[in-house]
Amino acid sequence: MGEFLQNMYVWLWAALAVLMVVIGIKYRHEHQGLLAVLMALFFIFMTVWYGLRTFAGYPMFEGTLNIVFRCILGGFLIVLGLIYWFTRKRK
């Protein structure tokens, strides 16, 4: 992957994190607010992970760190999916 595209991923995750924080503040008393805040945490995690790889040069997608990344990603997927499912079921 090219250096420009790696930088764009970091800025994309950061922009999505800011967007989710704004949505979370807007809907803070509803279930969408909780979902938006958790998604903001996910995007902040992605920003930091890709930022460490891009700007600091750490091998974030090799070896043990790759396994840790996938486990955290799976945990976020399960939690966000359950929250979404429960909010849809409640309606």
PDB file of C-alpha atoms in Angstrom, residues 5-41:
ATOM      1  CA  LEU A   5      -3.077   5.831   1.013  1.00  0.00           C
ATOM      2  CA  GLN A   6      -1.772   4.934   4.481  1.00  0.00           C
ATOM      3  CA  ASN A   7      -1.966   8.590   5.493  1.00  0.00           C
ATOM      4  CA  MET A   8      -5.489   8.849   4.085  1.00  0.00           C
ATOM      5  CA  TYR A   9      -6.645   5.884   6.189  1.00  0.00           C
ATOM      6  CA  VAL A  10      -5.477   7.636   9.355  1.00  0.00           C
ATOM      7  CA  TRP A  11      -7.319  10.842   8.417  1.00  0.00           C
ATOM      8  CA  LEU A  12     -10.420   8.862   7.364  1.00  0.00           C
ATOM      9  CA  TRP A  13     -10.648   7.086  10.729  1.00  0.00           C
ATOM     10  CA  ALA A  14     -10.096  10.396  12.546  1.00  0.00           C
ATOM     11  CA  ALA A  15     -12.836  12.153  10.548  1.00  0.00           C
ATOM     12  CA  LEU A  16     -15.280   9.311  11.220  1.00  0.00           C
ATOM     13  CA  ALA A  17     -14.444   9.437  14.944  1.00  0.00           C
ATOM     14  CA  VAL A  18     -15.197  13.162  15.069  1.00  0.00           C
ATOM     15  CA  LEU A  19     -18.455  12.613  13.156  1.00  0.00           C
ATOM     16  CA  MET A  20     -19.558   9.897  15.580  1.00  0.00           C
ATOM     17  CA  VAL A  21     -18.753  12.091  18.588  1.00  0.00           C
ATOM     18  CA  VAL A  22     -20.931  14.860  17.128  1.00  0.00           C
ATOM     19  CA  ILE A  23     -23.769  12.411  16.478  1.00  0.00           C
ATOM     20  CA  GLY A  24     -23.349  10.952  19.973  1.00  0.00           C
ATOM     21  CA  ILE A  25     -23.689  14.429  21.498  1.00  0.00           C
ATOM     22  CA  LYS A  26     -26.736  15.194  19.348  1.00  0.00           C
ATOM     23  CA  TYR A  27     -28.555  11.993  20.355  1.00  0.00           C
ATOM     24  CA  ARG A  28     -27.134  11.663  23.885  1.00  0.00           C
ATOM     25  CA  HIS A  29     -30.463  10.720  25.478  1.00  0.00           C
ATOM     26  CA  GLU A  30     -31.347   8.023  22.949  1.00  0.00           C
ATOM     27  CA  HIS A  31     -29.954   4.614  22.054  1.00  0.00           C
ATOM     28  CA  GLN A  32     -28.415   6.028  18.870  1.00  0.00           C
ATOM     29  CA  GLY A  33     -26.195   8.155  21.091  1.00  0.00           C
ATOM     30  CA  LEU A  34     -24.788   5.099  22.865  1.00  0.00           C
ATOM     31  CA  LEU A  35     -24.190   3.374  19.557  1.00  0.00           C
ATOM     32  CA  ALA A  36     -22.512   6.501  18.153  1.00  0.00           C
ATOM     33  CA  VAL A  37     -20.222   6.834  21.177  1.00  0.00           C
ATOM     34  CA  LEU A  38     -19.147   3.193  20.909  1.00  0.00           C
ATOM     35  CA  MET A  39     -18.546   3.639  17.196  1.00  0.00           C
ATOM     36  CA  ALA A  40     -16.497   6.753  18.004  1.00  0.00           C
ATOM     37  CA  LEU A  41     -14.349   4.636  20.344  1.00  0.00           C
TER      38      LEU A  41
END
